[in-house]
Amino acid sequence: MKDTSEKQCFVIMPYNKKEDKSGKIFDFNKIYNYLIKPAVDQIQEYKINCIRCDEISKPGEIHADMMEHILNDEVAIVDLTTLNPNVLYELGIRHSLCKSITVIIHHKSTENPFNINSVRTINYDHEDIESVERAKDRIAEFIINGLTLKETDSPVCQLLGERISLPETSHPIKKCQVTEFSLRNAPNKKICIITGDINGVKKADIWVNSENTNMQMARYYDKSISSIIRYLGARRNEVTNEVEDDTIFKELTEKMGKLNAVPPATVFVTNSGELEKTHNVRKIFHVATVVGMIGRGYTPIANIGECITAALSKADSDSIKKAGLKTILFPTFGTGTGGGKPENIIPELIGSAISYLESNPDSIIEKVYFLAYSKEELDVYCSTLSQSKDILHGDNVAAS
């Protein structure tokens, strides 16, 4: 299955015609258009947008835009032909800030600087068609292997390892788009990935709130799913937008009663308040996905996939089933204030959802949605589903 999330490939190279130290002239615009871009475009497994600094059309400081691409783009291709100082400088930044994926190419006559002699490079002869074709295939192969295996190719990160702390980057997705994946062994059930902010989602009958074991909802302006659900579900003043009736919070507090905490994966059900009018949500499932520890904040519970199973089982319980709720939306449990890594958590969430739907073919739930808020989360969802033998195919559908 193709990974449908769009990735960026930043090309670091000279522009126009340049001479090397021997006086040989290279037309780098032609090398970019007839070697590098076609090499990236021929990749079928991933959707990759190739861009060079001179193609950035948005206003602003070029240097800042370049740094953003060096740091954030999933792939970089660096052409060392002529050993341009600016190119070497930008390669050094890339190797310092990014573990992978950096593909280094050069003309066959170029001698690698001593400091990168140990790095694998791809050489080409732009005047030899066969050499160009071989180089295109090798560039594509390097990129595919890098995105699939996620191995470190930066010599800086390989040597220093955990002694350097690389910045954690997150790229929120603005566009709300849905991809539905059919299950091989449960053809009437679907796993769906929906991108963007939860505020733009109006598809699911049930929203699942990732909550702590104390069932204490977040404050309105905290950065969490809990705070958004609490605020959007509350009755607010039409003029000031201030909360007048904290409906979901109050109902959840009443259900907790005198309890201070609940076991992990416990599910409490409340009404959706104003969310029923604004987002077509009929019920909120509050699931204990993280546990708090003094001085350490929150961490995801062990076996977090049990939270998926518990929520789906609750939807099929006699008290809820009669309401006819057929779609459910899960956030990426444990990756917010819980601090869990998507690559560790998402495969367990997906696996638990597939296992439940296949084991319960009569479940009232027809579609299980997972919210991919960031590009990083979407990449892991797509990778997980593309490698699953339980998935037949994915189809893009309208978001609204």
XYZ file of C-alpha atoms in Angstrom:
400
model
C 0.000 0.000 0.000
C 1.328 3.460 -0.874
C 2.074 5.914 1.929
C -0.261 8.772 0.932
C 1.163 11.438 3.252
C 3.092 14.097 1.324
C 6.775 14.471 2.180
C 9.276 17.165 1.292
C 12.666 16.712 -0.340
C 14.928 19.761 -0.093
C 17.670 19.938 -2.719
C 20.912 21.630 -1.666
C 23.072 22.485 -4.682
C 24.484 25.401 -6.689
C 22.261 27.163 -9.252
C 22.825 27.944 -12.924
C 26.244 27.270 -14.501
C 29.298 26.864 -12.269
C 32.930 25.822 -12.786
C 34.839 23.265 -10.721
C 38.518 23.762 -9.845
C 39.598 22.196 -13.150
C 37.542 24.665 -15.160
C 34.831 22.160 -16.124
C 31.419 23.848 -16.418
C 28.289 22.269 -14.926
C 24.741 23.401 -15.656
C 23.130 22.687 -12.287
C 19.677 23.713 -13.429
C 19.756 20.883 -15.980
C 21.151 18.448 -13.392
C 18.279 19.389 -11.099
C 15.580 19.113 -13.782
C 16.833 16.028 -15.625
C 18.504 13.997 -12.879
C 17.404 14.923 -9.362
C 13.716 15.737 -9.825
C 13.028 12.714 -12.054
C 14.777 10.487 -9.504
C 12.391 11.685 -6.791
C 9.325 11.691 -9.057
C 9.829 8.051 -10.058
C 9.319 6.877 -6.466
C 5.944 5.121 -6.272
C 5.942 4.093 -2.613
C 5.850 7.655 -1.266
C 4.466 10.987 -2.401
C 7.436 13.379 -2.308
C 7.522 17.024 -3.318
C 10.968 18.096 -4.542
C 11.965 21.729 -3.956
C 15.061 23.889 -4.276
C 15.626 27.139 -2.394
C 15.102 29.273 -5.497
C 11.639 27.707 -5.934
C 10.278 28.884 -2.584
C 7.585 31.355 -3.590
C 6.391 32.677 -0.238
C 7.576 36.135 0.918
C 10.102 36.487 3.696
C 13.775 35.974 4.399
C 15.309 33.341 2.079
C 17.880 32.291 4.674
C 15.157 31.555 7.254
C 13.116 29.556 4.729
C 16.191 27.561 3.779
C 16.909 26.721 7.418
C 13.316 25.593 7.893
C 13.648 23.161 4.985
C 17.051 21.895 6.115
C 15.661 21.134 9.564
C 12.147 19.949 8.778
C 12.104 18.224 5.392
C 12.062 14.430 5.572
C 14.611 14.109 2.763
C 17.527 16.214 1.581
C 19.589 15.684 -1.565
C 22.974 17.414 -1.547
C 25.104 17.830 -4.685
C 28.774 18.323 -3.760
C 29.966 18.864 -7.325
C 32.371 21.891 -7.363
C 32.567 21.646 -3.537
C 30.609 24.890 -3.198
C 31.213 26.382 0.309
C 27.522 27.227 0.816
C 26.508 23.665 -0.058
C 29.090 22.227 2.374
C 27.884 24.610 5.087
C 24.251 23.574 4.602
C 25.216 19.884 4.572
C 26.942 20.402 7.927
C 23.779 21.956 9.358
C 21.664 19.096 8.028
C 23.972 16.454 9.519
C 23.973 18.272 12.863
C 20.204 18.643 13.113
C 18.759 15.605 11.313
C 19.477 11.924 11.838
C 18.230 11.140 8.332
C 17.515 11.146 5.369
C 20.369 12.927 3.557
C 21.415 11.688 0.115
C 24.775 12.983 -1.121
C 25.558 13.027 -4.840
C 28.394 14.438 -6.958
C 29.973 14.282 -10.398
C 32.283 11.298 -10.812
C 35.317 13.625 -11.000
C 34.612 15.261 -7.632
C 36.828 14.173 -4.736
C 34.961 13.988 -1.447
C 36.368 16.144 1.349
C 38.199 14.114 4.000
C 35.533 14.729 6.666
C 32.832 12.899 4.704
C 34.938 10.141 3.145
C 33.111 7.574 5.276
C 29.662 8.668 4.035
C 28.044 6.756 1.178
C 27.626 8.950 -1.888
C 26.238 8.557 -5.403
C 28.287 9.698 -8.366
C 27.021 10.574 -11.825
C 28.206 11.688 -15.228
C 25.625 14.083 -16.605
C 27.005 13.584 -20.119
C 26.407 9.816 -20.027
C 22.754 8.718 -20.298
C 23.390 5.326 -18.702
C 25.184 6.973 -15.772
C 22.284 9.371 -15.275
C 19.766 6.511 -15.236
C 21.855 4.529 -12.739
C 22.158 7.590 -10.529
C 18.393 8.207 -10.627
C 17.709 4.622 -9.580
C 20.232 4.780 -6.742
C 18.858 8.097 -5.461
C 15.356 6.630 -5.426
C 16.637 3.489 -3.684
C 18.430 5.520 -0.989
C 15.294 7.539 -0.289
C 12.934 4.545 -0.171
C 15.250 2.611 2.159
C 15.727 5.641 4.367
C 11.999 6.317 4.750
C 11.233 2.635 5.304
C 14.060 1.637 7.641
C 14.467 5.025 9.404
C 18.160 4.367 10.048
C 20.509 7.189 11.030
C 22.718 8.340 8.131
C 24.170 11.467 9.729
C 27.790 10.823 10.795
C 27.376 13.462 13.515
C 24.435 11.632 15.083
C 26.098 8.247 14.575
C 29.215 9.353 16.459
C 27.638 11.429 19.219
C 24.436 9.422 19.652
C 22.489 10.440 22.759
C 25.066 13.076 23.727
C 23.300 15.508 21.431
C 19.660 16.443 21.833
C 17.905 17.004 18.531
C 14.832 19.261 18.493
C 11.455 17.511 18.520
C 9.473 18.897 15.619
C 5.750 18.704 15.065
C 3.934 19.945 12.000
C 0.185 20.352 12.539
C -1.992 19.487 9.552
C -4.480 22.194 8.624
C -6.508 20.330 6.012
C -9.215 17.940 7.186
C -9.086 14.864 4.964
C -10.325 11.303 5.491
C -8.783 8.078 4.225
C -10.805 4.895 4.743
C -9.090 1.503 4.925
C -11.044 -1.696 4.323
C -10.373 -4.723 6.515
C -9.533 -8.006 4.829
C -11.394 -10.164 7.354
C -14.231 -7.751 8.156
C -15.275 -6.172 4.830
C -18.149 -4.190 6.370
C -15.812 -2.475 8.858
C -13.320 0.320 8.196
C -10.329 1.915 9.881
C -10.243 5.613 8.960
C -7.548 8.252 9.348
C -8.794 11.826 9.592
C -6.309 14.685 9.540
C -6.263 18.120 11.112
C -7.636 19.743 14.241
C -10.449 17.940 16.050
C -12.474 21.154 15.837
C -12.898 20.473 12.113
C -14.248 16.935 12.561
C -17.987 16.466 12.157
C -18.187 12.799 11.189
C -18.183 10.668 14.339
C -21.112 9.799 16.610
C -18.714 9.217 19.512
C -15.664 11.272 20.439
C -13.186 9.570 22.736
C -11.545 11.819 25.308
C -8.038 10.764 26.362
C -8.204 11.341 30.108
C -6.081 10.681 33.194
C -6.930 8.030 35.769
C -8.308 10.785 38.026
C -10.805 11.744 35.311
C -9.859 15.399 35.773
C -10.599 17.285 32.570
C -8.077 19.862 31.413
C -8.630 23.600 31.772
C -10.236 25.378 28.824
C -7.049 26.867 27.419
C -4.731 23.919 27.932
C -3.365 22.357 24.763
C -5.151 19.010 24.830
C -8.107 17.070 23.462
C -9.652 17.119 26.934
C -9.653 20.926 27.085
C -11.144 21.240 23.582
C -13.947 18.782 24.332
C -14.688 20.494 27.643
C -14.843 23.960 26.081
C -16.730 23.068 22.895
C -19.228 20.991 24.833
C -19.996 23.743 27.344
C -22.887 26.168 26.962
C -21.366 29.576 26.275
C -22.589 33.159 26.220
C -23.556 34.145 22.676
C -21.879 37.554 22.985
C -18.765 37.002 25.122
C -18.257 33.274 24.408
C -17.578 32.804 28.124
C -18.633 29.448 29.606
C -21.946 29.639 31.446
C -22.589 25.924 31.985
C -19.636 23.498 32.091
C -21.878 20.607 31.083
C -19.485 17.771 30.204
C -17.152 18.508 33.100
C -20.043 18.571 35.561
C -21.491 15.282 34.308
C -18.109 13.535 34.456
C -17.512 14.861 37.974
C -20.882 13.496 39.059
C -20.037 10.081 37.642
C -16.750 10.016 39.573
C -18.651 10.731 42.801
C -16.305 10.165 45.752
C -13.711 8.293 43.707
C -10.270 9.863 43.482
C -9.058 7.615 40.687
C -10.133 4.758 38.435
C -8.216 1.785 37.003
C -6.410 2.268 33.658
C -8.627 1.848 30.570
C -11.800 2.656 32.532
C -14.477 4.244 30.322
C -17.072 6.763 31.541
C -19.795 7.948 29.161
C -21.273 11.443 29.188
C -23.494 13.434 26.875
C -21.770 15.714 24.372
C -23.351 19.030 25.357
C -23.162 21.678 22.645
C -21.031 19.371 20.500
C -24.202 17.604 19.381
C -25.370 20.797 17.671
C -22.029 22.000 16.357
C -20.177 18.771 15.478
C -22.853 16.027 15.316
C -21.310 14.279 18.345
C -23.801 12.303 20.407
C -21.674 10.832 23.190
C -18.278 11.404 24.800
C -16.315 8.380 26.005
C -13.789 9.404 28.671
C -11.024 6.792 28.789
C -8.268 6.605 31.416
C -5.223 6.516 29.121
C -2.558 8.259 31.216
C -1.559 8.157 34.866
C -0.122 11.085 36.822
C 2.964 10.882 39.006
C 4.126 13.545 41.454
C 6.934 15.594 39.954
C 6.877 13.687 36.654
C 3.581 14.660 35.037
C 1.618 12.102 33.026
C 2.739 8.931 31.291
C 0.723 6.566 29.062
C -0.622 3.489 30.810
C 0.906 0.106 30.015
C -0.901 -1.817 27.256
C -2.575 1.321 25.953
C -4.304 -0.711 23.261
C -6.655 -1.905 25.996
C -8.182 1.581 25.928
C -9.268 1.018 22.325
C -10.788 -2.343 23.210
C -12.546 -0.912 26.273
C -14.083 1.970 24.315
C -15.302 -0.271 21.491
C -16.715 -2.741 24.025
C -18.554 0.127 25.721
C -20.095 1.118 22.377
C -21.403 -2.452 22.063
C -22.767 -2.577 25.608
C -26.539 -2.902 25.966
C -26.937 0.568 27.501
C -25.156 2.303 24.582
C -25.868 0.007 21.652
C -29.536 0.911 21.519
C -28.584 4.518 20.699
C -27.341 3.313 17.292
C -23.930 4.970 17.435
C -21.974 3.579 14.477
C -18.839 5.727 14.232
C -16.185 6.549 16.815
C -13.215 8.949 16.823
C -10.012 8.252 18.763
C -7.198 10.746 19.304
C -3.647 9.407 19.370
C -3.684 8.313 23.001
C -0.777 9.217 25.260
C 1.153 11.436 22.844
C 0.032 14.809 24.208
C 0.647 15.546 27.891
C 1.417 11.826 28.236
C 4.610 12.359 26.246
C 4.454 9.037 24.390
C 6.076 8.658 20.979
C 3.673 8.057 18.050
C 5.880 5.331 16.588
C 5.571 3.361 19.837
C 1.855 3.915 20.434
C 0.089 4.049 17.060
C 0.826 0.443 15.983
C -0.744 -0.789 19.231
C -3.821 1.418 18.771
C -4.341 0.286 15.176
C -3.715 -3.363 16.046
C -6.234 -3.288 18.888
C -8.918 -1.688 16.706
C -8.428 -4.216 13.903
C -8.413 -7.124 16.359
C -11.665 -5.981 17.979
C -13.514 -5.427 14.713
C -12.416 -8.765 13.289
C -13.295 -10.598 16.503
C -16.667 -8.861 16.771
C -18.182 -8.861 13.269
C -21.598 -7.965 14.731
C -20.278 -4.847 16.461
C -22.488 -1.816 15.964
C -19.380 0.212 15.134
C -18.867 0.431 11.378
C -16.053 2.978 11.193
C -13.222 3.626 13.631
C -11.601 7.016 13.059
C -8.123 7.936 14.284
C -7.197 11.620 14.431
C -3.805 12.466 12.904
C -3.183 15.982 14.181
C 0.379 16.294 12.888
C 2.360 15.249 9.849
C 4.487 13.052 12.107
C 1.442 11.170 13.411
C 0.056 10.770 9.893
C 3.339 9.272 8.688
C 3.222 6.630 11.419
C -0.454 5.824 10.770
C 0.206 5.412 7.034
C 3.319 3.323 7.622
C 1.524 1.089 10.136
C -1.465 0.497 7.879
C 0.663 -0.028 4.772
C 2.517 -2.838 6.543
C -0.589 -4.499 7.980
C -1.691 -7.749 6.354
C -5.217 -7.102 7.647
C -5.735 -4.056 5.397
C -6.947 -4.351 1.808
C -6.664 -0.774 0.521
C -7.225 2.871 1.393
C -9.576 5.354 -0.277
C -9.687 9.129 0.110
C -13.176 10.439 0.837
C -14.731 13.837 1.473
C -13.971 15.234 4.912
C -17.359 16.806 5.641
